[in-house]
């Protein structure tokens, strides 16, 4: 399911020089507690978050970036387009979500289906593994977020509260919170222990298309069709900063593995890189006019992949600035993700397939 398109009359693609891009401090967002009162105590946000345990590995990764991927397998998993792929944090397993209302747990490298999840009543938009890998969160056009037990495939919990389709979901690194973003212009933070919405984040003026927790922190990043990114403190619901520069609807945004950079992509194929420490723009790359549907870094942080509306997977070399192309999908590519070692890449598209590149 395509995310909200840019309004008619805004088809011009613009790549502004860095000095013309601006970041503006937050001026709006408040956190509204929501949900019914539960007898179960709420979870507490960690106050002494440990450093990312993988940060040392990222710093020591001096291997050359890989761009010579070859298509070596196609997994035919869904009757309708694939909307999301997520890689298990520890095992050679991926999950694919489809517009056919189901998700599938898939073994690698052969693509054998281990488990199928039924329960959503509309298309699935996104999924995210619990940090332990034993649970899955999914978001859907049916306005809900569901949590699943991956040992059985059973739905453990359904969060209801959004008034329109939910586009994205993300786990906190502690595993006690899930955040979601929606077409209803809000984001919500859900408490897994007390099973209620802890907070609703207001401020975006259009669909909130992506949301992601910064690893091992209480910081949230959202990207919206209102053309802005926002950085939030999940403990207070306060927007710490809003980033401006995109001229079109933002479809996705993510942190790089070392955590010092943000990448975002929009509905006209423009990628922007941002310095997360300074919350300022670095560079803008226009590879449109086809929409950029999703962006993800490889584990080294040296390569950024974008799934594009024309079916091409673009690989951006962050050192040289060169762009490499992987052509495999006949139609739109919706999602792309790297394996943890960077040796493989998986892309899902409108044909209902997941393509494995290595």
PDB file of N, CA, C and O in Angstrom, residues 39 142 184 187 209 212 222 232 244 256 276 325 336:
ATOM      1  N   UNK A  39      -4.629  -1.964  36.057  1.00  0.00           N
ATOM      2  CA  UNK A  39      -4.197  -2.347  37.389  1.00  0.00           C
ATOM      3  C   UNK A  39      -2.735  -2.770  37.411  1.00  0.00           C
ATOM      4  O   UNK A  39      -2.126  -2.844  38.479  1.00  0.00           O
ATOM      5  N   UNK A 142      -5.509  -1.861   9.310  1.00  0.00           N
ATOM      6  CA  UNK A 142      -6.703  -2.051  10.146  1.00  0.00           C
ATOM      7  C   UNK A 142      -6.669  -1.188  11.409  1.00  0.00           C
ATOM      8  O   UNK A 142      -7.505  -1.356  12.293  1.00  0.00           O
ATOM      9  N   UNK A 184      -3.256   9.045  10.834  1.00  0.00           N
ATOM     10  CA  UNK A 184      -4.074  10.005  11.593  1.00  0.00           C
ATOM     11  C   UNK A 184      -3.270  11.203  12.109  1.00  0.00           C
ATOM     12  O   UNK A 184      -3.781  12.004  12.887  1.00  0.00           O
ATOM     13  N   UNK A 187       1.628   9.839  16.557  1.00  0.00           N
ATOM     14  CA  UNK A 187       2.400   8.663  16.937  1.00  0.00           C
ATOM     15  C   UNK A 187       1.997   8.290  18.352  1.00  0.00           C
ATOM     16  O   UNK A 187       1.547   9.151  19.123  1.00  0.00           O
ATOM     17  N   UNK A 209       4.654   8.738   8.484  1.00  0.00           N
ATOM     18  CA  UNK A 209       4.913   7.557   7.677  1.00  0.00           C
ATOM     19  C   UNK A 209       5.964   6.620   8.239  1.00  0.00           C
ATOM     20  O   UNK A 209       6.010   5.449   7.852  1.00  0.00           O
ATOM     21  N   UNK A 212      11.060   5.334  14.417  1.00  0.00           N
ATOM     22  CA  UNK A 212      12.156   4.439  14.802  1.00  0.00           C
ATOM     23  C   UNK A 212      12.781   4.921  16.106  1.00  0.00           C
ATOM     24  O   UNK A 212      13.064   6.111  16.270  1.00  0.00           O
ATOM     25  N   UNK A 222      10.698  10.446  13.812  1.00  0.00           N
ATOM     26  CA  UNK A 222       9.533  10.280  12.943  1.00  0.00           C
ATOM     27  C   UNK A 222       9.738  11.037  11.641  1.00  0.00           C
ATOM     28  O   UNK A 222      10.392  12.084  11.601  1.00  0.00           O
ATOM     29  N   UNK A 232      12.233  13.077  19.133  1.00  0.00           N
ATOM     30  CA  UNK A 232      11.416  13.148  20.351  1.00  0.00           C
ATOM     31  C   UNK A 232      12.123  12.502  21.540  1.00  0.00           C
ATOM     32  O   UNK A 232      12.867  11.540  21.387  1.00  0.00           O
ATOM     33  N   UNK A 244      13.901  20.406   8.707  1.00  0.00           N
ATOM     34  CA  UNK A 244      13.241  20.833   7.483  1.00  0.00           C
ATOM     35  C   UNK A 244      14.221  20.791   6.309  1.00  0.00           C
ATOM     36  O   UNK A 244      15.411  21.024   6.487  1.00  0.00           O
ATOM     37  N   UNK A 256      21.913   5.461  11.130  1.00  0.00           N
ATOM     38  CA  UNK A 256      22.978   4.551  10.722  1.00  0.00           C
ATOM     39  C   UNK A 256      23.457   3.771  11.945  1.00  0.00           C
ATOM     40  O   UNK A 256      23.144   4.125  13.082  1.00  0.00           O
ATOM     41  N   UNK A 276      23.182  13.611  13.092  1.00  0.00           N
ATOM     42  CA  UNK A 276      22.296  13.440  14.241  1.00  0.00           C
ATOM     43  C   UNK A 276      22.828  14.152  15.479  1.00  0.00           C
ATOM     44  O   UNK A 276      22.063  14.606  16.325  1.00  0.00           O
ATOM     45  N   UNK A 325      23.278   0.422  -8.908  1.00  0.00           N
ATOM     46  CA  UNK A 325      21.890   0.002  -9.093  1.00  0.00           C
ATOM     47  C   UNK A 325      21.784  -1.522  -9.139  1.00  0.00           C
ATOM     48  O   UNK A 325      22.610  -2.198  -9.753  1.00  0.00           O
ATOM     49  N   UNK A 336      13.791  -2.757   1.533  1.00  0.00           N
ATOM     50  CA  UNK A 336      15.130  -3.317   1.337  1.00  0.00           C
ATOM     51  C   UNK A 336      15.843  -3.351   2.678  1.00  0.00           C
ATOM     52  O   UNK A 336      15.702  -2.447   3.500  1.00  0.00           O
TER      53      UNK A 336
END
